[in-house]
Tab-separated table of C-alpha atoms in Angstrom:
chain	number	residue	atom	x	y	z
A	1	MET	CA	-5.420	-1.061	-0.504
A	2	ALA	CA	-3.131	-0.337	-3.347
A	3	ASN	CA	0.409	1.173	-2.925
A	4	LYS	CA	1.247	4.160	-5.140
A	5	VAL	CA	4.440	4.063	-7.218
A	6	ILE	CA	6.300	7.192	-6.729
A	7	PRO	CA	9.463	8.249	-8.493
A	8	CYS	CA	12.223	9.455	-6.061
A	9	PRO	CA	12.764	13.155	-6.622
A	10	SER	CA	16.512	12.658	-5.985
A	11	CYS	CA	17.451	9.596	-7.950
A	12	GLU	CA	14.227	8.867	-9.968
A	13	THR	CA	14.062	5.253	-8.746
A	14	LYS	CA	10.433	4.077	-8.708
A	15	ASN	CA	9.248	3.212	-5.238
A	16	ARG	CA	6.038	1.560	-3.877
A	17	VAL	CA	4.670	3.856	-1.120
A	18	PRO	CA	2.124	2.405	1.261
A	19	ALA	CA	-1.101	4.383	2.231
A	20	GLU	CA	-0.494	3.300	5.841
A	21	ALA	CA	2.844	3.289	7.545
A	22	SER	CA	4.219	4.127	11.001
A	23	GLY	CA	7.251	5.883	9.682
A	24	THR	CA	7.685	8.046	6.616
A	25	PRO	CA	8.554	6.678	3.080
A	26	ARG	CA	12.051	6.744	1.864
A	27	CYS	CA	13.690	5.726	-1.484
A	28	ALA	CA	14.810	2.183	-1.397
A	29	LYS	CA	17.962	3.240	-3.430
A	30	CYS	CA	19.130	6.592	-1.990
A	31	GLN	CA	17.047	6.894	1.240
A	32	ALA	CA	15.749	10.387	0.294
A	33	PRO	CA	12.238	11.167	1.745
A	34	LEU	CA	9.467	10.489	-0.770
A	35	PRO	CA	6.220	12.443	-1.420
A	36	TRP	CA	3.484	10.698	0.545
A	37	ILE	CA	0.126	10.753	-1.295
A	38	ALA	CA	-2.698	8.406	-0.376
A	39	ASP	CA	-6.259	7.935	-1.439
A	40	ALA	CA	-8.826	7.311	1.385
A	41	TRP	CA	-12.486	6.370	1.616
A	42	ASP	CA	-15.137	6.243	4.387
A	43	THR	CA	-13.912	2.712	5.427
A	44	ASN	CA	-10.194	3.546	5.794
A	45	PHE	CA	-9.913	7.265	6.432
A	46	ASP	CA	-9.049	7.070	10.069
A	47	ARG	CA	-6.309	4.356	9.506
A	48	ILE	CA	-4.765	6.347	6.689
A	49	ALA	CA	-4.951	9.898	8.184
A	50	ASP	CA	-3.965	8.679	11.594
A	51	SER	CA	-1.192	6.217	10.656
A	52	THR	CA	1.592	8.801	10.590
A	53	LYS	CA	3.525	11.196	12.870
A	54	VAL	CA	3.778	13.851	10.109
A	55	ALA	CA	1.209	16.603	9.388
A	56	VAL	CA	-1.613	15.431	7.246
A	57	LEU	CA	-3.239	17.467	4.518
A	58	VAL	CA	-6.613	16.186	3.537
A	59	ASP	CA	-7.995	17.137	0.068
A	60	LEU	CA	-11.814	16.728	-0.066
A	61	TRP	CA	-12.505	16.833	-3.833
A	62	ALA	CA	-14.606	15.524	-6.737
A	63	PRO	CA	-13.475	14.585	-10.302
A	64	TRP	CA	-16.240	16.857	-11.864
A	65	CYS	CA	-14.997	19.890	-9.817
A	66	GLY	CA	-12.972	22.263	-11.911
A	67	PRO	CA	-11.318	24.085	-8.994
A	68	CYS	CA	-10.406	20.668	-7.513
A	69	ARG	CA	-8.661	19.833	-10.672
A	70	GLN	CA	-6.766	23.044	-10.610
A	71	VAL	CA	-5.496	22.697	-6.931
A	72	SER	CA	-4.736	18.910	-7.254
A	73	PRO	CA	-1.228	19.345	-9.046
A	74	LEU	CA	-0.395	22.148	-6.518
A	75	LEU	CA	-1.172	19.819	-3.638
A	76	GLU	CA	0.998	17.185	-5.212
A	77	ARG	CA	3.916	19.601	-5.586
A	78	LEU	CA	3.522	20.679	-1.970
A	79	ALA	CA	3.663	17.206	-0.935
A	80	ALA	CA	6.848	16.741	-2.870
A	81	GLU	CA	8.379	19.846	-1.379
A	82	ARG	CA	7.452	18.767	2.031
A	83	ALA	CA	8.463	15.109	1.645
A	84	GLY	CA	9.009	13.469	4.993
A	85	LYS	CA	7.076	16.210	6.784
A	86	LEU	CA	3.622	16.060	5.106
A	87	LYS	CA	1.174	13.419	3.931
A	88	LEU	CA	-1.443	14.325	1.352
A	89	VAL	CA	-4.685	12.293	1.794
A	90	LYS	CA	-7.105	12.594	-1.163
A	91	VAL	CA	-10.828	11.966	-0.493
A	92	ASN	CA	-13.247	11.935	-3.351
A	93	VAL	CA	-16.498	13.104	-1.641
A	94	ASP	CA	-18.565	11.294	-4.142
A	95	ASP	CA	-17.089	8.025	-2.915
A	96	ALA	CA	-16.902	9.036	0.750
A	97	PRO	CA	-20.067	10.769	1.804
A	98	GLU	CA	-19.580	9.808	5.522
A	99	THR	CA	-16.274	11.561	5.595
A	100	GLN	CA	-17.644	14.685	3.886
A	101	ALA	CA	-20.516	14.833	6.436
A	102	ARG	CA	-18.197	14.180	9.330
A	103	PHE	CA	-16.272	17.340	8.542
A	104	GLY	CA	-19.293	19.347	7.505
A	105	VAL	CA	-17.962	19.906	4.031
A	106	GLN	CA	-20.503	21.810	1.929
A	107	ALA	CA	-18.088	23.192	-0.737
A	108	ILE	CA	-15.102	21.663	-2.607
A	109	PRO	CA	-12.350	21.672	-2.597
A	110	THR	CA	-11.981	21.868	1.023
A	111	LEU	CA	-8.511	21.215	2.590
A	112	LEU	CA	-8.141	20.060	6.171
A	113	LEU	CA	-4.790	20.089	8.036
A	114	PHE	CA	-4.064	17.761	10.928
A	115	VAL	CA	-1.147	17.740	13.284
A	116	ASP	CA	-0.785	14.943	15.824
A	117	GLY	CA	-4.303	13.746	14.887
A	118	LYS	CA	-6.026	17.071	15.682
A	119	GLN	CA	-7.443	19.490	13.027
A	120	VAL	CA	-5.442	22.582	12.968
A	121	GLY	CA	-6.649	24.275	9.833
A	122	GLU	CA	-9.221	24.458	7.105
A	123	GLN	CA	-9.017	26.069	3.641
A	124	ARG	CA	-12.001	26.277	1.279
A	125	GLY	CA	-11.649	26.747	-2.430
A	126	ALA	CA	-8.630	26.680	-4.782
A	127	VAL	CA	-5.803	28.946	-3.799
A	128	PRO	CA	-2.332	29.520	-5.433
A	129	LEU	CA	0.665	27.560	-4.243
A	130	PRO	CA	2.329	30.308	-2.377
A	131	ALA	CA	-0.781	30.725	-0.286
A	132	LEU	CA	-0.895	26.968	0.229
A	133	ARG	CA	2.750	26.885	1.396
A	134	ALA	CA	2.101	29.793	3.817
A	135	TRP	CA	-1.032	28.213	5.245
A	136	VAL	CA	0.591	24.799	5.810
A	137	ASP	CA	3.775	26.388	7.270
A	138	SER	CA	1.809	28.610	9.620
A	139	ALA	CA	-0.087	25.645	10.956
A	140	THR	CA	2.669	23.207	11.286
A	141	GLY	CA	5.269	25.670	12.523
């Protein structure tokens, strides 16, 4: 499983962020919280989604889906705004049909929100960033 290289929003230092960790990623130089964005497949979804104590936002998407491509940068921005409090897990449904079926996803994008390993929200379709913020904040308190 590959680590993602994420630039620190505070000091711009490039950091390797693992998909799985027990804590939350922090910048090696300035210790600021880093956006946590990970890719998951059928074989590792549970480990990646459950390996954290922060809220987990799962994006079930596909590369051919126009609305998915519209919402993706908004989700990444939200992950950056909620660094240290939210983990974004991206699941390409073409590569993860078991995960898609497990959650009964019939339309994409579908967003699932988990807190303490329990699903607390579901959002279907692309929505603007203010609506995403409000939805995540209302479910995570």
